[in-house]
XYZ file of C-alpha atoms in Angstrom:
189
model
C 15.540 12.387 42.597
C 17.879 14.853 43.796
C 17.640 18.499 44.502
C 20.509 20.433 42.831
C 20.700 24.061 43.757
C 24.353 24.617 42.752
C 24.795 25.550 38.952
C 28.325 23.701 39.191
C 26.898 20.593 40.892
C 24.276 20.444 38.065
C 26.883 21.005 35.372
C 29.324 18.057 37.055
C 26.405 15.782 37.368
C 26.405 14.241 33.880
C 30.095 13.477 34.507
C 29.916 12.269 37.978
C 27.163 9.651 37.646
C 29.017 7.673 34.797
C 32.331 8.097 36.648
C 30.822 6.541 39.898
C 28.951 3.806 37.960
C 32.366 2.775 36.147
C 34.245 2.685 39.310
C 31.691 0.525 40.953
C 31.562 -1.917 37.810
C 35.501 -1.860 37.831
C 35.101 -3.543 41.330
C 33.386 -6.476 39.636
C 36.163 -7.002 37.035
C 34.181 -5.008 34.158
C 36.699 -2.317 33.120
C 34.492 0.449 32.141
C 34.922 3.379 30.023
C 32.704 6.340 28.835
C 31.294 7.090 25.385
C 30.420 10.617 25.606
C 27.788 11.607 26.965
C 26.207 8.855 28.751
C 27.072 5.386 27.501
C 29.185 2.986 29.821
C 31.400 0.837 27.504
C 33.271 -2.538 28.225
C 35.320 -4.341 25.935
C 34.280 -1.778 23.071
C 30.679 -2.632 23.543
C 27.747 -0.724 25.379
C 27.277 -2.104 28.878
C 24.975 0.320 30.019
C 23.881 4.055 29.994
C 22.876 7.061 31.904
C 19.821 9.469 31.661
C 19.845 12.758 33.687
C 16.707 14.958 33.244
C 16.504 18.241 35.006
C 13.369 19.887 35.942
C 12.800 23.504 37.631
C 13.260 22.141 41.224
C 14.731 18.640 40.987
C 16.967 16.324 38.786
C 15.976 12.736 38.001
C 19.051 10.333 37.456
C 18.467 7.194 36.117
C 21.034 4.630 34.570
C 20.667 0.974 33.570
C 23.148 -1.782 33.131
C 23.095 -4.844 31.336
C 23.285 -7.665 33.984
C 22.480 -11.425 33.125
C 21.886 -11.289 29.257
C 23.436 -13.911 26.953
C 24.795 -12.336 23.774
C 21.615 -13.557 21.920
C 19.199 -11.638 24.154
C 20.921 -8.348 23.817
C 19.040 -5.691 21.488
C 22.412 -5.135 19.144
C 25.375 -6.747 18.454
C 27.188 -3.555 19.731
C 25.872 -4.323 23.320
C 27.262 -6.505 25.989
C 26.442 -7.477 29.724
C 28.101 -8.175 32.823
C 27.679 -11.934 32.253
C 29.448 -11.676 29.149
C 32.371 -9.336 30.311
C 32.868 -10.798 34.000
C 31.868 -14.467 33.099
C 29.499 -14.475 35.744
C 26.344 -12.898 36.855
C 26.865 -11.026 40.048
C 24.072 -10.750 42.704
C 21.809 -8.118 40.900
C 20.100 -7.005 44.219
C 23.588 -6.184 45.700
C 24.781 -4.800 42.424
C 21.833 -2.104 42.474
C 22.781 -1.164 46.102
C 26.401 -0.832 45.300
C 25.688 1.245 42.219
C 23.237 3.572 44.126
C 25.689 3.784 46.955
C 28.521 4.718 44.384
C 26.564 7.404 42.710
C 25.499 9.006 46.052
C 29.017 8.839 47.304
C 30.383 10.605 44.295
C 27.726 13.280 44.507
C 28.530 13.953 48.080
C 32.182 14.531 47.091
C 33.325 18.423 46.865
C 35.902 17.523 44.226
C 36.262 20.694 41.950
C 34.767 20.749 38.605
C 38.316 20.515 37.006
C 39.369 17.319 38.773
C 35.915 15.791 37.718
C 36.518 16.715 34.138
C 39.900 15.257 34.380
C 38.709 11.930 35.749
C 36.035 11.960 32.970
C 38.666 12.522 30.422
C 40.765 9.472 31.726
C 37.627 7.294 31.299
C 36.520 8.521 27.901
C 36.953 6.115 24.841
C 37.342 8.945 22.631
C 40.874 10.107 21.976
C 42.220 13.344 20.450
C 42.085 13.235 16.625
C 39.234 10.634 16.653
C 36.623 11.265 13.717
C 33.071 11.657 15.511
C 29.809 12.531 14.076
C 26.830 14.039 16.007
C 23.066 14.592 15.273
C 21.400 17.203 17.551
C 18.091 19.002 16.718
C 18.271 17.641 13.148
C 21.527 18.833 12.363
C 24.549 16.652 11.565
C 28.118 17.890 12.453
C 31.175 15.819 11.894
C 34.737 16.587 13.115
C 37.718 15.404 14.993
C 37.543 15.089 18.588
C 39.801 17.895 20.517
C 38.853 17.116 24.105
C 36.538 18.387 26.752
C 36.359 22.079 27.785
C 36.105 23.648 31.123
C 32.561 22.749 31.491
C 32.853 19.144 30.343
C 31.529 19.697 26.857
C 32.862 17.500 23.919
C 34.814 19.881 21.561
C 35.075 18.930 17.789
C 37.252 20.701 15.314
C 35.024 21.043 12.316
C 35.127 22.518 9.015
C 33.300 25.623 10.445
C 35.728 25.803 13.447
C 35.645 24.470 16.905
C 32.148 23.408 18.162
C 31.787 22.625 22.223
C 28.642 20.328 22.367
C 26.740 19.793 25.616
C 24.205 17.213 24.583
C 23.422 15.476 21.209
C 20.726 13.042 19.987
C 23.365 10.524 18.583
C 27.136 10.248 18.533
C 28.904 8.196 16.162
C 32.525 7.234 15.325
C 33.070 8.092 11.649
C 35.302 6.420 9.289
C 38.942 8.163 8.977
C 38.105 9.168 5.528
C 38.242 12.614 4.101
C 35.059 11.583 1.991
C 32.904 11.851 5.266
C 33.689 15.293 5.879
C 30.853 17.334 7.371
C 30.757 19.552 4.614
C 29.969 16.577 2.173
C 27.178 15.268 4.568
C 23.630 16.085 3.689
C 22.153 18.883 5.937
C 25.494 19.631 7.557
C 26.841 23.091 8.366
């Protein structure tokens, strides 16, 4: 539970938290990337995730990392765990402390937002030109990934022009096939 009075600090929070977690997980040998906006990915599979809920006076930051699961115990074939990535299970109590410390340390830094976005961009699993689809508030949008803007929003080049997205219900990697254009998708704009 954090008190965040500064608008820029609040904007950077969804970028800083996954960065801190990735850096801490790297120290364990789990080379980690970020699938926008909040998935932690190792070896192309989801290792964990971040959830941030902002209220009028405080922000709740939550995160989860798959720790000791074998492949059969994971909820989907697209998931992984530290056991599978690192070959061993770290001391989970120590890991919880290390992750919380990494997040708090990163949030305490006075790094400018532009530097945070650059670090996030370096960790992102998305590359310019990747075809992505998103669902938000019942709307489906597909386009080519352009990058992140000055506020850290995901930018897609769609048939309707450039879209800067700050949150979505679901992000998918689309086949690189013109038949999956957003104009051909039901309910798309």
